[in-house]
Structure formats: structure tokens, C-alpha cells
């Protein structure tokens, strides 16, 4: 493949803090009849992405949830406290793997059946962007993935057999040597829809729990990786996306912890964030969303506590798996030369998920067991019955955790997850787009346990990894001219330097934002996916240096700045394929 001039070579660009650890790894290589030459050893790279987890949900960012392994990575690495995703599952995954804004990668909404014909909203990962796996494999890396893909447009297919008709955007076809995980979005943790081993659909097997399967397969791939070759690993956890599923013993660990309710939990987390230094004195604890009642008035406290207990257990189990991955690296002597990056795909999820009504008693028919064969591949995302034949229950009052339940933790706990911010997944206020980001690299980081306040974004992961690997982004890939990445390398920020960029951009379901310096212009549509003339004037303006929690709207005080930034948003939206809008839009 032909290559454009890519990110600066790490050995030429990096000062001592980065350069010295790498030069310590100079090795001699030779080939038959050739001269021996000193070359740098490329670091292994592991990207860990979790799903639907809020800003304050891990210990090193203020949580009471037990995450000792992530906390270890934070203590031995650095924390980006001002890092961003794109507010939704598929768009964030597209940006992470391509270095593009999601609309450039044709993933402006969600990987699903095709809904629109606009280039930014085809919702099937485009071919004019090379993935990280594709580029790093060309640069000598082995490439592995476990977990949730969610970048494959289902193209009106619904069954596994129909989905298999076009595998061109499956993980193995987009650069991964080995893959274990699922193609689709939401699914049962006990029996995931579209579960794959490489290109083959597989049933879950006895004793299956998806988070453990992701972790344990990652450990297996690491142990089987051949010596002397670097690897790139994308570990895409499904935790803690709904439905709320976890083993009973894991939930029991958190029994009673959340009886204090969401109001007190937010205060405790905010205070802890202050103690840790994750937030600055400028942060304020945003007001509880007006649609959330005070905990003291909640009539179903036991049910509500159980939802959050299960959610906490799901994150705890994920962290235990990360601990097993770290241990596997240590066993192979690879931890010091492995760059581990942890981040989340969007903020806490306020979707009600089948809890808008009270649970109904099972009918006599629903009480009859209807099991599936153990070797049968699941045919639908949400079946009516579990694999062992139990009817799957929904609604308020159903106690979360077992395989025969299907619900989320709701807006109330999502508000606590996103402490100190407001709003949620799918919206581009800080609560929807802020993610912790941890970088751990014993041989490459001089500072340990420090906070980096410089804003970063998922689009920066591609150029960062390419600079780490000494690789360049291709001008063409598989005969197709590529779109160059939009992000910047984060390595200067690791050295305490400013990142050189003009803006950061967001759009999702007609929610819009642009950040320029410390100023952020943001708006949410009154009705998602429907933009009206009234929405045109909904802009809010925040100075994030002085108001990072978005509590003081300065739009009326700074009309010229609003006009200037709104014009820039429109300009970039057209260039980045966020507009034309894909939905019916008579008011525009």
C-alpha cells in the first residue's frame, strides 16, 4: 500500500521522557546474508473500551465500585480527566478504530439496518477508512480482538445466516487476525446474539458469562501469541450496557451499598473526585435532573437498589478480567513494554429499557419451560425465553441479574454515574461525552499517577498508536483512497505539552456541539432525530475552564461568540458529513 507522510517517528520526535525507555529496548536483528542493524522494539498496544459506563463509575475517578486493577493502571500511569467520546456505541467505535469523526466513517447514527442514504449515515463502516488493525498489521503487528464489534450494518438481514451473506465489515475482514465476540449491539450476557469465533457463529456453552468470556479469551490469545512480535489488542467489553445481568454472588457483594440512594451517592462521589484531584475547584455538582424524584420519595427503594447493585457487579467483574489480562502480560514478561489505554464509549445510559410499566405476573403459558438446544445458535437479539427455557421478565419490580430478566438501571442511577456532569448517553453535553482515559506504559512514561487536563478525543487514538508503532497512515488501502485521520497524537500531552488543534466536533441525533479552546457551544434537539427552526436557536455556551460542569449558560452574554462558533459548526458539519441531515427536515 502507498503511504502518505504519517505521524512523526517516535524516535525522532520524542524527548528523553519517551525516548530513553524505547532506546533501552534496542535489539539486533539480522537476516541471511544481511548486515545486523539496530532497530527499536515496537511496544504492544492494548485498547480497552467499556460500554455505557459513566464518568465516575471506576475507583480512580471517584467510584465506590471495586476496580483495583483499573486503579492500579491509573496509579502506575496517567489519567486524562478531560477526554471525550462521541456519545453513542457505534459512532465511538468507528472513531476509535479509524481516527475519524463518526460521520466520516459512515457511522453517524448506529450500526443497524440501513435507514438513510446520506454518506455520513449509512451506518456500515466505510471502506475509505483503514482501521487501526489494518494499518498496524501492515506494520508488523499481530492483531487480536475480543468483545463487541457493532460496526456492521445489518443490511436488512436479521438471522445469523442472512448476516453471514456479507462478511466484508466483520472484524477478521477489517484487520484482526483473531476475533471472539459479537457483531450486534445489545444482547444477553448469558447468551449473546451474533456470538462469533473468527467468522463462525457459535453457541455460548455451559457456564457462559459474556464479560468473563471476553477476558478469558483475551488471556488465551496473549498466552498463545508468538515471542518476538508486537501485538495490537482491542478488548471491547460489553459491560455495563443493559440488560443488567450478573451472577448472584457478584451482586451480593454490593448488597445494601446503594440503599443511600442516588442523591447521597452523587455527593459522595463528587467529594471523592475532589479528594483524588480528578476534578478541579471550578467543577460544580450539577443539579439533579428535574425528571428524577428525590430518593426519599422513591416508592420502590429495594428494586432501585438492586438495579445499581447489579450494575456495580458488572463493572467489578470487568475489572477482575482486566486483572487477569495484566497477569497474563506479566507472565510473559510483556507488561513493561505494553501500552494499555482504557476508555468508555459514552456516558451513563438513561434509557428506561422496559421499565416504564410495572412487571406483570407470568401467565400459565409463560410458566411452561421452553428450552433451546445447547448447540443452537441464537436467532434473535432478545428472545422470549432463556436457553434453559424460562420466560424473560421485564418491568418495574423485576429484580435484575438473572438470565430471565431484561432491564436497565435508568435515568436516576445514570445521573449518579455521570457525576459531576449532567445529561447522558446520546446527548453531547458533558454527561454524554466525557470518559475517563487511563494510559499505562511502565517503560514509556516518566510521570506516574498524574492527571492530564489537556482535552483529548477518540479520534486521537489512531495517530497516537501509529506514532507509538512508528507507522504511517496509508494514502490508499485495498485500492481505495482513504480519508486521513482527524485526530492528533496524544504523546505531546504525555510530555506535559499542549495539543495543537482548532476544535472538537460532535453531532448525534440532532444534538450538536463544538469545542474551541475552553469554549463549548452545545445544543440538544427538542425531539431527537428531528431538527426544527426552534432548535436552531437552542445553542448554549459554556466556558469550560471556569464552568466544566456546564451550569452557567453564557449564550445571551456572548452573542457574537455564539454566532461565530455556530458558523464554524455548520462549516465543519458539512465537511465531516454530519449534514445534510438524513431525516425528514421540513423546518430547515
Coordinates of C-alpha atoms in Angstrom, one line a residue:
X1 CA 0.0 0.0 0.0
X2 CA 1.2 3.5 -0.7
X3 CA 1.7 5.7 2.3
X4 CA 1.4 9.4 2.9
X5 CA 3.7 11.2 5.3
X6 CA 2.4 10.0 8.6
X7 CA 2.9 11.0 12.2
X8 CA 6.4 11.9 13.2
X9 CA 8.6 8.9 14.0
X10 CA 8.7 8.5 17.8
X11 CA 12.4 8.1 18.0
X12 CA 13.0 11.4 16.1
X13 CA 10.3 13.4 17.8
X14 CA 10.3 12.3 21.4
X15 CA 12.4 14.0 24.1
X16 CA 14.0 12.0 26.9
X17 CA 10.9 11.1 28.9
X18 CA 9.7 8.9 26.0
X19 CA 12.9 8.3 24.1
X20 CA 15.1 6.8 26.8
X21 CA 12.7 3.9 27.6
X22 CA 12.5 3.0 23.9
X23 CA 16.2 3.1 23.3
X24 CA 16.6 0.8 26.2
X25 CA 14.8 -1.8 24.1
X26 CA 17.1 -1.5 21.0
X27 CA 17.6 -5.0 19.6
X28 CA 19.8 -6.5 17.0
X29 CA 18.2 -8.2 14.1
X30 CA 19.7 -10.0 11.1
X31 CA 18.7 -11.9 8.0
X32 CA 20.5 -14.4 5.9
X33 CA 23.3 -12.7 4.1
X34 CA 22.4 -9.2 5.5
X35 CA 24.0 -6.8 8.0
X36 CA 22.9 -6.7 11.6
X37 CA 21.1 -3.4 12.3
X38 CA 19.8 -1.7 15.5
X39 CA 16.0 -1.2 15.4
X40 CA 13.6 -0.1 18.1
X41 CA 11.3 -2.7 19.6
X42 CA 7.7 -1.7 18.9
X43 CA 5.5 -1.7 22.0
X44 CA 2.5 -3.9 22.3
X45 CA -0.7 -1.9 22.4
X46 CA -4.0 -2.8 24.2
X47 CA -7.1 -0.7 23.8
X48 CA -9.7 -1.4 26.4
X49 CA -13.2 0.0 25.7
X50 CA -16.1 -0.4 28.1
X51 CA -19.7 0.2 27.3
X52 CA -22.4 2.6 28.8
X53 CA -20.3 3.4 31.9
X54 CA -20.4 6.9 33.4
X55 CA -17.5 9.3 34.2
X56 CA -17.5 8.5 38.0
X57 CA -18.0 4.7 37.8
X58 CA -14.4 3.5 38.4
X59 CA -12.5 3.9 41.6
X60 CA -9.8 6.2 40.3
X61 CA -12.5 8.6 39.1
X62 CA -14.5 8.7 42.3
X63 CA -16.5 5.4 42.5
X64 CA -17.2 3.1 45.4
X65 CA -17.2 0.2 43.0
X66 CA -14.3 -2.1 43.4
X67 CA -11.9 -1.6 40.5
X68 CA -8.5 -2.3 41.9
X69 CA -7.0 -3.3 38.6
X70 CA -8.0 -0.2 36.7
X71 CA -6.9 1.8 39.8
X72 CA -3.5 0.1 39.5
X73 CA -3.2 1.1 35.9
X74 CA -4.1 4.7 36.9
X75 CA -1.7 4.8 39.8
X76 CA 1.1 3.5 37.6
X77 CA 0.2 5.6 34.6
X78 CA -1.6 8.8 33.8
X79 CA -5.3 9.9 33.8
X80 CA -6.7 12.1 31.2
X81 CA -9.5 13.9 33.1
X82 CA -10.8 15.8 30.1
X83 CA -11.2 13.1 27.5
X84 CA -14.2 12.7 25.1
X85 CA -16.1 10.0 23.1
X86 CA -18.9 10.6 20.6
X87 CA -21.9 9.9 22.9
X88 CA -23.0 6.6 21.4
X89 CA -21.8 3.0 20.9
X90 CA -21.2 2.5 17.2
X91 CA -20.0 6.1 16.5
X92 CA -17.4 5.9 19.3
X93 CA -16.2 2.5 18.0
X94 CA -15.9 3.9 14.5
X95 CA -13.9 6.9 15.7
X96 CA -11.6 4.8 17.9
X97 CA -10.7 2.4 15.1
X98 CA -10.4 4.9 12.2
X99 CA -9.2 8.3 13.8
X100 CA -12.2 9.9 12.0
X101 CA -15.3 11.6 13.2
X102 CA -18.1 9.0 13.0
X103 CA -19.9 10.6 10.1
X104 CA -16.7 10.4 8.0
X105 CA -16.7 6.7 8.7
X106 CA -20.4 6.5 7.7
X107 CA -21.4 5.8 11.3
X108 CA -23.4 8.9 12.1
X109 CA -26.1 7.1 14.0
X110 CA -25.9 3.4 14.9
X111 CA -24.9 0.2 13.2
X112 CA -28.3 -1.3 12.4
X113 CA -30.5 -1.8 9.3
X114 CA -29.9 1.0 6.8
X115 CA -32.2 3.9 7.4
X116 CA -30.8 6.6 5.2
X117 CA -28.8 7.2 2.0
X118 CA -26.7 10.2 3.2
X119 CA -22.9 9.3 3.2
X120 CA -22.5 10.1 6.9
X121 CA -25.4 7.9 8.0
X122 CA -25.0 4.6 6.1
X123 CA -24.3 3.0 9.4
X124 CA -22.0 0.4 8.0
X125 CA -18.3 1.1 8.5
X126 CA -17.0 2.6 5.2
X127 CA -14.1 1.3 3.1
X128 CA -12.4 4.6 2.6
X129 CA -11.0 4.5 6.1
X130 CA -8.4 1.9 7.2
X131 CA -8.8 0.5 10.7
X132 CA -6.1 0.5 13.3
X133 CA -5.9 -3.2 13.0
X134 CA -5.4 -3.0 9.2
X135 CA -2.7 -0.4 9.5
X136 CA -0.8 -2.0 12.4
X137 CA -0.9 -5.4 10.8
X138 CA 0.8 -3.8 7.7
X139 CA 3.5 -2.5 10.2
X140 CA 4.3 -6.0 11.6
X141 CA 1.8 -6.4 14.4
X142 CA -0.3 -9.3 15.2
X143 CA -3.9 -8.1 15.7
X144 CA -6.5 -9.5 18.1
X145 CA -9.9 -8.5 19.3
X146 CA -12.4 -9.8 21.9
X147 CA -15.8 -8.3 22.6
X148 CA -18.4 -6.1 21.0
X149 CA -17.9 -5.0 17.3
X150 CA -21.2 -3.1 16.5
X151 CA -19.7 -1.6 13.3
X152 CA -21.5 -3.9 10.8
X153 CA -24.6 -2.6 9.1
X154 CA -27.2 -5.4 9.1
X155 CA -28.4 -4.6 5.6
X156 CA -31.9 -5.8 6.3
X157 CA -30.6 -9.1 7.5
X158 CA -31.9 -10.4 10.8
X159 CA -30.8 -14.1 11.3
X160 CA -27.2 -15.3 11.5
X161 CA -27.5 -17.0 8.2
X162 CA -28.6 -13.8 6.5
X163 CA -25.9 -11.7 8.3
X164 CA -23.2 -14.1 7.0
X165 CA -24.1 -13.3 3.4
X166 CA -21.8 -10.2 3.6
X167 CA -18.8 -10.5 5.9
X168 CA -16.8 -7.6 4.4
X169 CA -17.2 -5.5 7.6
X170 CA -16.7 -8.2 10.1
X171 CA -13.7 -7.9 12.4
X172 CA -11.5 -10.5 10.7
X173 CA -12.2 -8.8 7.3
X174 CA -11.2 -5.4 8.8
X175 CA -7.8 -6.4 10.0
X176 CA -8.0 -8.7 13.0
X177 CA -6.1 -12.0 12.9
X178 CA -8.2 -13.5 15.6
X179 CA -11.6 -12.4 16.9
X180 CA -14.0 -13.6 19.6
X181 CA -17.1 -11.6 20.4
X182 CA -20.4 -10.4 18.9
X183 CA -21.4 -8.3 15.9
X184 CA -24.5 -6.7 17.3
X185 CA -25.3 -4.1 19.9
X186 CA -27.4 -5.1 22.9
X187 CA -27.6 -8.8 23.9
X188 CA -27.9 -11.1 26.8
X189 CA -24.7 -11.6 28.9
X190 CA -25.7 -15.2 29.3
X191 CA -26.5 -15.9 25.6
X192 CA -25.2 -13.2 23.3
X193 CA -26.8 -12.7 19.8
X194 CA -24.3 -13.0 16.9
X195 CA -21.6 -14.5 19.0
X196 CA -18.6 -15.3 16.8
X197 CA -15.3 -17.2 16.9
X198 CA -13.5 -15.6 14.0
X199 CA -16.1 -15.9 11.2
X200 CA -18.2 -18.7 12.6
X201 CA -21.3 -18.2 14.7
X202 CA -21.1 -20.2 17.9
X203 CA -23.4 -21.0 20.9
X204 CA -22.3 -19.8 24.3
X205 CA -21.6 -23.1 26.1
X206 CA -22.1 -24.2 29.7
X207 CA -21.4 -21.7 32.4
X208 CA -21.0 -18.9 29.9
X209 CA -21.0 -15.2 31.1
X210 CA -20.0 -12.7 28.4
X211 CA -17.7 -10.4 30.3
X212 CA -15.7 -13.4 31.6
X213 CA -15.6 -14.9 28.1
X214 CA -14.2 -11.7 26.7
X215 CA -11.5 -11.5 29.4
X216 CA -10.6 -15.2 29.4
X217 CA -10.3 -15.3 25.6
X218 CA -8.0 -12.2 25.7
X219 CA -5.8 -14.1 28.2
X220 CA -5.8 -17.1 25.9
X221 CA -4.8 -15.0 22.8
X222 CA -2.0 -13.3 24.8
X223 CA -0.6 -16.6 26.1
X224 CA -0.6 -18.1 22.6
X225 CA 1.0 -15.0 21.0
X226 CA 4.4 -15.9 19.5
X227 CA 7.5 -14.4 21.0
X228 CA 9.4 -11.6 19.2
X229 CA 6.5 -10.0 17.5
X230 CA 4.4 -7.0 18.8
X231 CA 0.7 -7.2 19.1
X232 CA -2.3 -4.9 19.0
X233 CA -5.3 -5.9 21.1
X234 CA -8.7 -4.4 21.1
X235 CA -10.7 -5.5 24.2
X236 CA -14.2 -4.2 23.7
X237 CA -16.2 -5.0 26.8
X238 CA -20.0 -5.1 26.6
X239 CA -20.1 -4.2 30.4
X240 CA -22.0 -2.4 31.7
X241 CA -24.5 -2.0 28.9
X242 CA -28.1 -3.2 29.6
X243 CA -29.6 -5.7 30.3
X244 CA -28.4 -5.8 33.9
X245 CA -27.0 -9.3 34.1
X246 CA -24.6 -10.7 36.7
X247 CA -24.1 -13.8 38.9
X248 CA -25.9 -13.6 42.2
X249 CA -22.7 -13.9 44.3
X250 CA -21.2 -10.9 42.4
X251 CA -24.3 -8.9 43.1
X252 CA -24.4 -9.9 46.8
X253 CA -21.0 -8.1 47.3
X254 CA -22.9 -4.8 46.8
X255 CA -25.9 -5.7 48.9
X256 CA -27.1 -2.6 50.8
X257 CA -24.4 -0.3 49.3
X258 CA -26.9 1.7 47.3
X259 CA -29.6 1.9 50.0
X260 CA -28.4 5.5 50.5
X261 CA -29.9 6.4 47.1
X262 CA -28.8 8.4 44.1
X263 CA -28.8 11.8 45.8
X264 CA -26.3 10.8 48.5
X265 CA -24.3 8.7 46.1
X266 CA -23.7 11.8 43.8
X267 CA -22.4 13.8 46.8
X268 CA -20.1 11.0 48.0
X269 CA -18.7 10.6 44.5
X270 CA -18.2 14.3 44.0
X271 CA -16.4 14.6 47.3
X272 CA -14.2 11.7 46.4
X273 CA -13.4 13.2 43.0
X274 CA -12.3 16.4 44.7
X275 CA -10.0 14.3 47.1
X276 CA -8.5 12.5 44.2
X277 CA -7.9 15.6 42.2
X278 CA -9.9 14.2 39.2
X279 CA -12.0 17.4 39.1
X280 CA -10.8 21.0 39.7
X281 CA -12.2 23.6 42.1
X282 CA -14.1 25.0 39.1
X283 CA -16.3 21.9 38.9
X284 CA -19.7 22.2 40.5
X285 CA -22.0 19.3 41.2
X286 CA -24.8 19.8 38.7
X287 CA -28.4 19.8 39.8
X288 CA -30.3 16.5 39.8
X289 CA -32.2 16.2 36.5
X290 CA -35.7 17.6 37.1
X291 CA -37.3 14.4 35.9
X292 CA -35.7 12.5 38.8
X293 CA -37.5 12.4 42.1
X294 CA -35.6 12.7 45.4
X295 CA -34.6 9.3 46.8
X296 CA -36.6 9.9 49.9
X297 CA -39.8 9.9 47.7
X298 CA -38.9 6.8 45.8
X299 CA -41.6 4.1 46.4
X300 CA -39.6 1.1 45.2
X301 CA -36.2 1.5 47.0
X302 CA -35.4 -2.2 47.2
X303 CA -35.9 -2.6 43.5
X304 CA -33.9 0.5 42.7
X305 CA -31.0 -0.5 44.9
X306 CA -30.9 -3.9 43.3
X307 CA -30.6 -2.3 39.8
X308 CA -27.5 -0.4 40.9
X309 CA -26.1 -3.4 42.8
X310 CA -26.2 -5.4 39.6
X311 CA -24.7 -2.6 37.6
X312 CA -21.8 -2.3 40.1
X313 CA -21.2 -6.1 40.0
X314 CA -21.0 -5.9 36.2
X315 CA -18.2 -3.3 36.4
X316 CA -16.5 -5.3 39.2
X317 CA -16.4 -8.5 37.0
X318 CA -15.0 -6.5 34.1
X319 CA -12.2 -5.2 36.4
X320 CA -11.4 -8.7 37.6
X321 CA -11.0 -9.7 33.9
X322 CA -8.6 -6.8 33.3
X323 CA -6.6 -8.1 36.2
X324 CA -6.3 -11.4 34.5
X325 CA -5.1 -9.7 31.3
X326 CA -2.5 -7.8 33.3
X327 CA -1.4 -11.1 34.9
X328 CA -1.0 -12.7 31.5
X329 CA 1.2 -9.9 30.4
X330 CA 3.3 -10.2 33.5
X331 CA 3.7 -14.0 33.0
X332 CA 5.1 -13.4 29.5
X333 CA 7.3 -10.5 30.7
X334 CA 5.4 -8.1 28.4
X335 CA 3.7 -5.7 30.8
X336 CA 6.6 -3.1 30.8
X337 CA 6.6 -2.9 27.0
X338 CA 2.8 -2.8 26.6
X339 CA 0.8 0.4 26.3
X340 CA -2.6 0.0 27.8
X341 CA -5.3 2.6 27.2
X342 CA -8.7 2.4 28.9
X343 CA -11.7 4.5 28.0
X344 CA -15.5 4.3 27.7
X345 CA -17.8 4.7 24.6
X346 CA -20.4 7.1 26.1
X347 CA -21.7 8.4 29.4
X348 CA -24.2 6.6 31.6
X349 CA -27.3 5.4 29.9
X350 CA -30.7 6.9 30.9
X351 CA -32.7 4.7 28.6
X352 CA -35.7 3.2 30.6
X353 CA -35.3 -0.3 28.9
X354 CA -38.7 -1.8 29.5
X355 CA -39.2 -0.3 32.9
X356 CA -41.9 2.2 32.1
X357 CA -44.6 -0.1 33.5
X358 CA -45.0 -2.5 36.4
X359 CA -44.0 -6.1 35.9
X360 CA -46.9 -8.4 35.1
X361 CA -47.3 -11.9 36.7
X362 CA -46.3 -14.7 34.4
X363 CA -49.2 -16.3 32.6
X364 CA -49.7 -20.1 32.8
X365 CA -48.2 -20.4 29.3
X366 CA -45.2 -18.3 30.3
X367 CA -44.6 -20.6 33.2
X368 CA -44.0 -23.6 30.8
X369 CA -40.3 -24.1 30.2
X370 CA -39.3 -23.8 26.5
X371 CA -35.6 -24.7 26.4
X372 CA -33.4 -24.4 23.3
X373 CA -30.8 -27.0 22.3
X374 CA -27.4 -26.3 23.8
X375 CA -25.7 -26.3 20.3
X376 CA -28.2 -24.0 18.6
X377 CA -27.1 -20.5 17.6
X378 CA -29.4 -17.8 18.9
X379 CA -31.6 -16.4 16.1
X380 CA -32.8 -13.1 17.6
X381 CA -31.3 -10.3 19.8
X382 CA -33.8 -10.6 22.6
X383 CA -35.5 -14.0 22.7
X384 CA -38.7 -14.6 24.7
X385 CA -37.1 -17.4 26.7
X386 CA -33.7 -18.2 28.1
X387 CA -31.7 -21.1 26.7
X388 CA -32.9 -23.3 29.6
X389 CA -36.5 -22.3 28.9
X390 CA -37.5 -19.6 31.3
X391 CA -39.7 -16.7 30.1
X392 CA -37.7 -13.4 30.2
X393 CA -39.3 -10.9 32.5
X394 CA -39.4 -7.1 32.2
X395 CA -40.9 -4.1 34.0
X396 CA -40.7 -2.3 37.3
X397 CA -40.2 -4.7 40.2
X398 CA -38.3 -7.4 38.3
X399 CA -35.0 -7.9 40.3
X400 CA -32.1 -7.6 38.0
X401 CA -29.3 -10.1 37.4
X402 CA -30.6 -13.5 36.3
X403 CA -30.8 -14.6 32.6
X404 CA -34.6 -14.4 32.7
X405 CA -34.6 -10.6 33.3
X406 CA -34.2 -7.7 30.9
X407 CA -34.0 -4.1 32.1
X408 CA -31.6 -1.2 32.6
X409 CA -30.7 1.0 35.6
X410 CA -32.5 4.1 34.4
X411 CA -32.0 7.8 34.5
X412 CA -31.8 8.0 38.2
X413 CA -28.6 6.0 38.5
X414 CA -27.2 7.3 35.2
X415 CA -27.3 10.7 36.8
X416 CA -25.1 9.4 39.6
X417 CA -22.8 7.6 37.1
X418 CA -22.1 10.9 35.3
X419 CA -21.1 12.9 38.4
X420 CA -20.4 15.8 38.4
X421 CA -21.9 16.3 34.9
X422 CA -25.5 16.5 33.6
X423 CA -27.3 14.6 30.9
X424 CA -26.5 11.2 29.4
X425 CA -25.6 8.9 26.6
X426 CA -26.8 10.1 23.1
X427 CA -26.6 13.7 24.1
X428 CA -23.4 15.8 23.6
X429 CA -23.4 17.7 26.9
X430 CA -20.5 16.6 29.1
X431 CA -22.5 13.8 30.7
X432 CA -22.9 12.1 27.4
X433 CA -19.4 12.5 26.0
X434 CA -17.0 12.6 28.9
X435 CA -14.9 9.5 29.6
X436 CA -12.1 8.6 31.9
X437 CA -8.9 7.8 30.0
X438 CA -6.0 5.9 31.5
X439 CA -2.7 5.4 29.9
X440 CA -0.3 2.8 31.4
X441 CA 3.2 2.1 30.0
X442 CA 5.9 1.3 32.5
X443 CA 8.8 1.7 30.0
X444 CA 7.5 4.7 28.3
X445 CA 6.0 7.1 30.9
X446 CA 8.2 9.2 33.2
X447 CA 5.3 10.5 35.2
X448 CA 3.2 8.1 37.3
X449 CA -0.2 8.8 38.9
X450 CA -0.5 12.2 37.3
X451 CA -3.6 14.0 35.9
X452 CA -3.6 15.4 32.3
X453 CA -6.1 18.2 31.8
X454 CA -5.5 18.6 28.1
X455 CA -8.7 17.8 26.1
X456 CA -8.4 14.6 24.1
X457 CA -10.8 12.6 21.9
X458 CA -11.2 9.1 20.5
X459 CA -10.1 10.4 17.1
X460 CA -6.7 10.9 18.7
X461 CA -6.2 7.1 19.4
X462 CA -5.3 6.3 15.8
X463 CA -2.5 8.9 15.4
X464 CA -1.2 8.1 18.9
X465 CA -0.9 4.4 18.2
X466 CA 0.7 5.0 14.8
X467 CA 3.4 7.2 16.4
X468 CA 4.0 4.5 19.1
X469 CA 4.4 1.9 16.4
X470 CA 6.5 4.1 14.0
X471 CA 3.8 3.5 11.4
X472 CA 2.2 5.8 8.8
X473 CA -1.4 6.0 7.7
X474 CA -2.0 4.7 4.1
X475 CA -2.9 7.1 1.3
X476 CA -4.7 4.1 -0.3
X477 CA -5.8 0.9 1.2
X478 CA -7.1 -2.1 -0.7
X479 CA -7.3 0.0 -3.8
X480 CA -9.4 2.7 -2.2
X481 CA -8.2 6.3 -1.5
X482 CA -8.5 6.8 2.3
X483 CA -9.7 9.8 4.4
X484 CA -6.8 10.9 6.6
X485 CA -7.4 10.8 10.3
X486 CA -8.7 13.9 12.0
X487 CA -7.1 13.4 15.4
X488 CA -3.7 14.3 16.8
X489 CA -1.1 12.2 18.7
X490 CA -1.5 12.3 22.4
X491 CA 2.2 11.8 23.1
X492 CA 2.9 15.5 23.5
X493 CA 0.3 15.7 26.2
X494 CA 2.1 12.8 28.0
X495 CA 5.1 15.1 28.0
X496 CA 3.1 17.9 29.5
X497 CA 2.7 19.8 26.2
X498 CA -0.4 21.4 24.7
X499 CA -2.1 19.6 21.8
X500 CA -2.2 21.6 18.6
X501 CA -5.8 21.6 17.3
X502 CA -8.5 24.2 16.5
X503 CA -11.7 22.4 17.5
X504 CA -13.5 19.2 18.6
X505 CA -16.8 18.4 16.9
X506 CA -20.0 16.4 17.8
X507 CA -23.3 15.6 16.3
X508 CA -25.7 12.8 17.3
X509 CA -29.5 12.6 16.6
X510 CA -29.5 16.4 16.0
X511 CA -27.7 17.2 19.3
X512 CA -24.7 19.4 18.3
X513 CA -21.5 20.7 19.9
X514 CA -18.2 22.3 19.0
X515 CA -15.4 23.0 21.4
X516 CA -12.8 25.7 20.5
X517 CA -10.2 26.2 23.3
X518 CA -12.1 26.4 26.6
X519 CA -15.4 27.4 24.9
X520 CA -18.0 24.9 24.1
X521 CA -21.2 25.6 22.1
X522 CA -23.8 22.9 22.6
X523 CA -27.5 22.2 21.8
X524 CA -30.0 19.4 22.0
X525 CA -32.9 19.0 19.8
X526 CA -36.3 19.0 21.4
X527 CA -37.1 15.8 19.6
X528 CA -34.1 13.5 18.7
X529 CA -33.6 13.0 15.0
X530 CA -35.9 15.9 14.1
X531 CA -34.5 19.3 13.7
X532 CA -36.8 22.3 13.7
X533 CA -36.4 26.1 13.3
X534 CA -36.7 26.4 17.1
X535 CA -33.8 24.0 17.5
X536 CA -31.6 26.4 15.5
X537 CA -31.7 28.9 18.4
X538 CA -31.2 26.3 21.2
X539 CA -27.4 26.9 21.5
X540 CA -25.9 27.0 24.9
X541 CA -22.4 28.4 25.5
X542 CA -20.0 27.4 28.3
X543 CA -16.5 28.4 29.4
X544 CA -15.2 25.0 30.4
X545 CA -12.2 26.4 32.1
X546 CA -14.4 28.2 34.7
X547 CA -17.5 26.0 34.3
X548 CA -16.6 22.5 33.3
X549 CA -19.9 21.1 34.6
X550 CA -22.0 23.3 32.2
X551 CA -24.0 25.0 34.9
X552 CA -23.8 28.7 33.7
X553 CA -25.1 29.3 30.1
X554 CA -23.4 32.4 28.7
X555 CA -25.1 32.4 25.3
X556 CA -27.1 35.6 26.0
X557 CA -23.9 37.3 27.2
X558 CA -21.8 36.3 24.3
X559 CA -24.0 36.5 21.2
X560 CA -21.1 37.2 18.8
X561 CA -19.1 34.2 20.1
X562 CA -22.3 32.1 19.7
X563 CA -22.7 33.3 16.1
X564 CA -19.0 32.7 15.2
X565 CA -18.9 29.2 16.7
X566 CA -22.3 28.2 15.3
X567 CA -21.0 29.2 11.8
X568 CA -17.9 27.1 12.4
X569 CA -20.0 24.1 13.4
X570 CA -22.1 24.4 10.2
X571 CA -18.9 24.6 8.1
X572 CA -17.4 21.5 9.8
X573 CA -20.6 19.6 9.8
X574 CA -20.8 19.8 6.0
X575 CA -17.1 18.8 5.6
X576 CA -17.4 16.0 8.1
X577 CA -20.7 14.6 6.5
X578 CA -22.9 15.3 9.5
X579 CA -25.1 17.3 7.2
X580 CA -27.1 17.1 5.0
X581 CA -29.4 15.7 7.7
X582 CA -30.6 12.2 7.0
X583 CA -34.1 12.6 8.5
X584 CA -37.1 14.5 7.2
X585 CA -36.5 18.1 8.0
X586 CA -39.2 20.4 6.7
X587 CA -38.1 23.2 9.0
X588 CA -34.6 23.7 7.6

